[in-house]
Coordinates of N, CA and C in Angstrom, one line a residue:
X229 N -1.9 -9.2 0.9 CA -2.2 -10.6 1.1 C -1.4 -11.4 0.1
X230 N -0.7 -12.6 0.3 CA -0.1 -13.4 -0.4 C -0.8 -14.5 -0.5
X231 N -0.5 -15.3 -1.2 CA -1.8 -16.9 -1.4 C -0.7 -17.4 -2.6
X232 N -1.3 -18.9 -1.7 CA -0.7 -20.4 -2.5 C -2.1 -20.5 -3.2
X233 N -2.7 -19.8 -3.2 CA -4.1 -21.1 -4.3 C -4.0 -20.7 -5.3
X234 N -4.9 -21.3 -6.1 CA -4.6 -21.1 -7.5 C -5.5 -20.1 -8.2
X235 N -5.2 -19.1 -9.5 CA -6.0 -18.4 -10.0 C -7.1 -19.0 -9.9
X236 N -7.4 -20.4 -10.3 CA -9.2 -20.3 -10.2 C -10.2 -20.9 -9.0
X237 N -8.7 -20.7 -7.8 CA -9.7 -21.0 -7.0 C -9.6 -19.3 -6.1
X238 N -8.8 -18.2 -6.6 CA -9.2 -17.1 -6.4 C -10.3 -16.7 -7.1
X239 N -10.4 -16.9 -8.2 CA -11.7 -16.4 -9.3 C -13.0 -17.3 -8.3
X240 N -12.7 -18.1 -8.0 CA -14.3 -18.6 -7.2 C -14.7 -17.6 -6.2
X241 N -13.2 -17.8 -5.0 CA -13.5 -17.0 -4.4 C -14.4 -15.5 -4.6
X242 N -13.7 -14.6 -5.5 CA -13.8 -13.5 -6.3 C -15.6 -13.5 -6.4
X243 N -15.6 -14.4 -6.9 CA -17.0 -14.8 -7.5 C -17.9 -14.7 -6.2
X244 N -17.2 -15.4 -5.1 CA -18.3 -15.5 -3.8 C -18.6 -14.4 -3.0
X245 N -17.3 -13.3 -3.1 CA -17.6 -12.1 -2.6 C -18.5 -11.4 -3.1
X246 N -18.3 -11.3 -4.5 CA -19.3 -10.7 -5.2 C -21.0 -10.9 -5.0
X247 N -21.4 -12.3 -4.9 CA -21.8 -12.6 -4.7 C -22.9 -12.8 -3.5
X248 N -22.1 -12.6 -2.2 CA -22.1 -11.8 -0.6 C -22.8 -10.7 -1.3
X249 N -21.8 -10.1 -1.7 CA -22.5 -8.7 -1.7 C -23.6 -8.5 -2.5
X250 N -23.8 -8.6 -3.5 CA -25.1 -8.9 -3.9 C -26.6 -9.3 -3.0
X251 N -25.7 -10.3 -1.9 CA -27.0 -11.0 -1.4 C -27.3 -10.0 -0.3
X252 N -25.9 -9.2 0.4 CA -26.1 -8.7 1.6 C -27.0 -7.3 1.0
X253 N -26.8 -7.0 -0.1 CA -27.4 -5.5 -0.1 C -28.7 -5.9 -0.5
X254 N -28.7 -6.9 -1.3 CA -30.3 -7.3 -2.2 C -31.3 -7.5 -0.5
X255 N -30.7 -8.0 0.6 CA -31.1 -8.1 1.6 C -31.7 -6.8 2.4
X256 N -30.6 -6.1 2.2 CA -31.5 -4.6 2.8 C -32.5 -3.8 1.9
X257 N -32.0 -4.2 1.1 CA -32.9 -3.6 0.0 C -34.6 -4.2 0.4
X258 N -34.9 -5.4 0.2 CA -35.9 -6.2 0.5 C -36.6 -6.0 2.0
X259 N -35.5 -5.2 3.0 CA -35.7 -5.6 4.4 C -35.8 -6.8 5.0
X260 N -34.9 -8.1 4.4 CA -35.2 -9.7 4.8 C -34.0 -9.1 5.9
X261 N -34.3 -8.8 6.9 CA -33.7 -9.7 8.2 C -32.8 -10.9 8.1
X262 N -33.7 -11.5 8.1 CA -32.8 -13.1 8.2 C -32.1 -13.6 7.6
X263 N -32.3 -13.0 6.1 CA -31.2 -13.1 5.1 C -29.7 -12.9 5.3
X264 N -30.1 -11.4 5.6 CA -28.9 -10.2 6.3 C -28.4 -10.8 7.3
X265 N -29.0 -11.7 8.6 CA -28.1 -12.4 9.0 C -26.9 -13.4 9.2
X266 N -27.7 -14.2 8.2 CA -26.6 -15.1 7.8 C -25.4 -14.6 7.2
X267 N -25.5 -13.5 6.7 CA -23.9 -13.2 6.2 C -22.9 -12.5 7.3
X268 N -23.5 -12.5 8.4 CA -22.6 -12.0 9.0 C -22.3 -13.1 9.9
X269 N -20.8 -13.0 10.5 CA -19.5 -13.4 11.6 C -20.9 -13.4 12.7
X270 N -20.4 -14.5 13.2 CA -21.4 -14.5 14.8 C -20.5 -13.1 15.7
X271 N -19.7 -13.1 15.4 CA -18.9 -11.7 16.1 C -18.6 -10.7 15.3
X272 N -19.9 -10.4 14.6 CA -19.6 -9.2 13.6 C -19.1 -7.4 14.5
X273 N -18.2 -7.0 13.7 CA -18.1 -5.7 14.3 C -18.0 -5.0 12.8
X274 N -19.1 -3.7 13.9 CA -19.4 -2.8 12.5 C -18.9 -1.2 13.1
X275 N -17.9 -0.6 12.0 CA -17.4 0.4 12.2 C -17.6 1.6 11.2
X276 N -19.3 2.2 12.5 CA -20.1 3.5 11.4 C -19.2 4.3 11.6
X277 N -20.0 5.5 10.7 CA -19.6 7.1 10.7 C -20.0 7.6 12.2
X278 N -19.5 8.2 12.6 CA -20.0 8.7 13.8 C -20.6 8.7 14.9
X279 N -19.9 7.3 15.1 CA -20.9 6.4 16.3 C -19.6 5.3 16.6
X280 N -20.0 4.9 17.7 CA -19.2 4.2 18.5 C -19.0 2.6 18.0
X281 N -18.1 2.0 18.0 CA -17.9 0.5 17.4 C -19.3 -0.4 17.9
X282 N -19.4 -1.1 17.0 CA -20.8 -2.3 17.6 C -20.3 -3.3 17.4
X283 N -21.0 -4.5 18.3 CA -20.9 -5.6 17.9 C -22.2 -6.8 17.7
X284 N -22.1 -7.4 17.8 CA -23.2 -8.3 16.9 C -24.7 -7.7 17.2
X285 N -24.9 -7.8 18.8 CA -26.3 -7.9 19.1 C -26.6 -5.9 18.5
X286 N -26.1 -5.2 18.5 CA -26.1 -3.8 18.6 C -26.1 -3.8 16.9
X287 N -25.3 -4.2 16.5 CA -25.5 -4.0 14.2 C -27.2 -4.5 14.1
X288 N -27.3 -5.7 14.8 CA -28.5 -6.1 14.0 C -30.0 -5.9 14.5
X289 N -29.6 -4.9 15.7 CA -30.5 -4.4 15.9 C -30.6 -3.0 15.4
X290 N -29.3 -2.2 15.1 CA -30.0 -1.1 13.7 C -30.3 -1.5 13.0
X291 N -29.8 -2.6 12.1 CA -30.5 -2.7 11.1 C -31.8 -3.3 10.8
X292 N -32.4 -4.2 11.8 CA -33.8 -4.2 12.1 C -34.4 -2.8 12.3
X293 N -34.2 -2.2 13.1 CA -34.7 -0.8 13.0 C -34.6 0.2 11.7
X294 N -33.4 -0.4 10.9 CA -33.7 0.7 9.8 C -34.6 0.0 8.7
X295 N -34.9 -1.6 8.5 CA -35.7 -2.2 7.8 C -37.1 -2.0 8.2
X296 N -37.3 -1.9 9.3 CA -38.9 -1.5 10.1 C -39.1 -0.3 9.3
X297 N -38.3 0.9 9.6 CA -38.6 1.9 9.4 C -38.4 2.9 8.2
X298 N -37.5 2.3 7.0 CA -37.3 2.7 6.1 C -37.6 1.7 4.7
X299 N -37.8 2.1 3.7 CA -37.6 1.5 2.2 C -36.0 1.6 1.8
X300 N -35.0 1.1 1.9 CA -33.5 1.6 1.5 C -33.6 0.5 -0.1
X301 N -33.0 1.2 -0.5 CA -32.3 1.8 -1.9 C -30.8 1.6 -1.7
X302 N -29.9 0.8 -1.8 CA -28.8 1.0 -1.5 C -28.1 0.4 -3.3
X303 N -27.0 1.3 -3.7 CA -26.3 1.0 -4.7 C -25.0 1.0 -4.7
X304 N -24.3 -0.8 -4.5 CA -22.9 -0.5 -4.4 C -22.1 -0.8 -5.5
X305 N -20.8 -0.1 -5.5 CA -20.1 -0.7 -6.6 C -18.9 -1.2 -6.3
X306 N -18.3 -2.2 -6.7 CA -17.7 -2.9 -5.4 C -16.1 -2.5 -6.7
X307 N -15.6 -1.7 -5.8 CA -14.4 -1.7 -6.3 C -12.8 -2.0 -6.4
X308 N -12.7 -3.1 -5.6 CA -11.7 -4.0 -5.4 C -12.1 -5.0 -4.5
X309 N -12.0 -6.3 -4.7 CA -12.0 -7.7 -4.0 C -10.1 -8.3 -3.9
X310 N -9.6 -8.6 -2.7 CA -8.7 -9.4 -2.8 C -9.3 -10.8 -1.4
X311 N -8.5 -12.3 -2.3 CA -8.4 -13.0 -1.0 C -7.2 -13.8 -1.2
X312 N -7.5 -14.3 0.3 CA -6.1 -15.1 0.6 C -6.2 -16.4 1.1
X313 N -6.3 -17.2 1.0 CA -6.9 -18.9 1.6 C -8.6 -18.3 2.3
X314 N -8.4 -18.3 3.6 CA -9.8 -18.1 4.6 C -10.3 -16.5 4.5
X315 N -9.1 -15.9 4.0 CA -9.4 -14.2 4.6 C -9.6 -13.7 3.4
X316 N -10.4 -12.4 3.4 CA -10.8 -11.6 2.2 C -10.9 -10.4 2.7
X317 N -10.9 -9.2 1.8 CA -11.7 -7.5 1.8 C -12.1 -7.4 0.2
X318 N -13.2 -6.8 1.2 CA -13.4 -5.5 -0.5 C -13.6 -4.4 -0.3
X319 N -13.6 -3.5 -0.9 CA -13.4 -2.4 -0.9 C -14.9 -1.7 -2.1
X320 N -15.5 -0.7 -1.6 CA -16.7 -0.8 -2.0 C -17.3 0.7 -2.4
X321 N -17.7 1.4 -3.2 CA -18.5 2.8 -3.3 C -19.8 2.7 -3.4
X322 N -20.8 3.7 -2.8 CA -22.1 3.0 -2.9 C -23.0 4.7 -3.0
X323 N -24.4 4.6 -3.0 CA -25.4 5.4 -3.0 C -26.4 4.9 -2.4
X324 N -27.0 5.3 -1.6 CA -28.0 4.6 -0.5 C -29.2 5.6 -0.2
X325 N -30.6 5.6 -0.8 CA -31.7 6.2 0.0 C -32.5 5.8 1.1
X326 N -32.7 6.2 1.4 CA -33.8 5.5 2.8 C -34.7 6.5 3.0
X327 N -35.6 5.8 2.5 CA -37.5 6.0 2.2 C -38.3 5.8 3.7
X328 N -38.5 6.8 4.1 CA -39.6 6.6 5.4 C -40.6 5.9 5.1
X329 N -40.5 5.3 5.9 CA -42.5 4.1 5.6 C -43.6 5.1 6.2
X330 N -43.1 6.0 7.3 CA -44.1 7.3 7.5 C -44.0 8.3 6.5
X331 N -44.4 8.8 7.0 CA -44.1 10.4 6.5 C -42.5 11.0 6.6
X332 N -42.4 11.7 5.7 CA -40.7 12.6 5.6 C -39.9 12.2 4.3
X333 N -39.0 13.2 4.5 CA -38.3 13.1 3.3 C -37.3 12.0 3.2
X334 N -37.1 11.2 2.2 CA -35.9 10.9 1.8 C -34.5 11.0 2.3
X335 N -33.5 10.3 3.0 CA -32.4 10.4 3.4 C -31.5 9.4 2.1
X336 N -30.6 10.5 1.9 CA -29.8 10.6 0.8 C -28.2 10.3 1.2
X337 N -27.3 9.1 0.6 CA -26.2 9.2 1.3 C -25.1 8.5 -0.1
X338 N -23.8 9.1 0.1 CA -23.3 8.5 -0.8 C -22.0 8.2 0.2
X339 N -21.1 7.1 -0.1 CA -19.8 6.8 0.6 C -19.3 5.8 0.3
X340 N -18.1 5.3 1.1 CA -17.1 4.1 0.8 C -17.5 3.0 2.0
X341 N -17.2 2.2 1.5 CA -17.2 1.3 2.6 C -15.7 -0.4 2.6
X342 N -15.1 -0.5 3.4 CA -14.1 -1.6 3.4 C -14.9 -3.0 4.2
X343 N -15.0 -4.0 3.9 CA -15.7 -5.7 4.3 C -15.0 -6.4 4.6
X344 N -14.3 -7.1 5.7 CA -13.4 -8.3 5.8 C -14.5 -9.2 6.4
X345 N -13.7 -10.3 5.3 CA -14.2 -11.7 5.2 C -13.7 -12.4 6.1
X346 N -13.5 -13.7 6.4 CA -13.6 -15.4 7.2 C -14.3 -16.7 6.0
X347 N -13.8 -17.3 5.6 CA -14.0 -18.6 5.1 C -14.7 -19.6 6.6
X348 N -16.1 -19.7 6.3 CA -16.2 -20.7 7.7 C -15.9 -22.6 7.2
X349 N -16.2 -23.0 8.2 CA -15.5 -24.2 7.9 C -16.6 -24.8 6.7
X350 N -17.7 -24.7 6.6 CA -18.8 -25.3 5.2 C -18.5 -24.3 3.9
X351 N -17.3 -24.0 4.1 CA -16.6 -22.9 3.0 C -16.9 -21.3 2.7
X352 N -18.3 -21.6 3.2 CA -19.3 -20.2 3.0 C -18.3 -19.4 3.3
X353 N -18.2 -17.7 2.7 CA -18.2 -16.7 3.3 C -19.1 -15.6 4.3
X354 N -18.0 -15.2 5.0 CA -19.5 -14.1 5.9 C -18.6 -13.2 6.2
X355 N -19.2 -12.1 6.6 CA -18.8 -10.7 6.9 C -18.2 -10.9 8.3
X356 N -16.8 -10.2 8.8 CA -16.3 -10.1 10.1 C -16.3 -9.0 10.2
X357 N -15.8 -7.5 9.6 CA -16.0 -6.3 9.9 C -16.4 -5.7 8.7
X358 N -16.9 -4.4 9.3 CA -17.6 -3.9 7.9 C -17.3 -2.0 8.4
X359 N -16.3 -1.8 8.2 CA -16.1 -0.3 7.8 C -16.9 0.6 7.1
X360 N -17.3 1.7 7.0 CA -17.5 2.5 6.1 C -18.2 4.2 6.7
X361 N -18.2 4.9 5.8 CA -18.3 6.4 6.4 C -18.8 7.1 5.1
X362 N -19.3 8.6 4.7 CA -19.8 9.1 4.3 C -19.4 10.1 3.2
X363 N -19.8 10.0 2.1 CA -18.7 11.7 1.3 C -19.6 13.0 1.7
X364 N -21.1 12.9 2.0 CA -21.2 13.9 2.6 C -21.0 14.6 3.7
X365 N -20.9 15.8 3.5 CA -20.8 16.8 4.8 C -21.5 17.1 5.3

């Protein structure tokens, strides 16, 4: 990615991804739904491990289903942000449990994940795709 802006209006930028992500995971973490919505692309596409591509109505209904039914724990470390005028990625390492609200063990996960951004027009950022897959086997 190449850019005319200026260092500190990449540093904002920088700052607002960061800041996404903070809110998107503090969001699953909490199970706020509606929080987790707002950061995503009205045409969000999400590209899991081992499952077929989704798109909006299909993401947020796992993840309603995994907030019903789990306590998640998720820990990311966000290890590269770049942007460019409207567009962005980060690039992300994380640790994630998910706590049954019933009975059962613990589901334990560690992996990568990649996030492309959209600048909407009230400046905000929000999530357009969200890659990511698994280091376990």
């Amino acid at each position: 990615m190449s850019s005319s802006r200026k260092g500190s209006d990449k540093q904002s930028d920088e700052a607002a991804i960061k800041e996404w992500h903070r809110k998107y995971h503090d969001s699953c973490n909490r199970g706020d739904l509606e929080t987790f919505k707002t950061l995503l692309d009205d045409d969000i596409t999400w590209l899991p491990p081992n499952a077929p591509i989704m798109k909006k109505k299909a993401c947020l209904e796992m993840a309603e289903n995994l907030m019903k039914n789990y306590r998640i724990n998720q820990n990311p470390t966000i290890e590269e942000i770049k942007t460019d005028a409207d567009l962005a990625y980060s690039r992300i390492s994380y640790r994630e449990t998910y706590y049954p609200k019933d009975e059962g063990k613990p589901i334990i996960n560690d992996g990568k994940g990649v996030y492309l951004f959209r600048r909407r027009s009230d400046g905000l950022w929000v999530s357009t795709h969200i890659i990511w897959n698994s280091n376990v086997a």
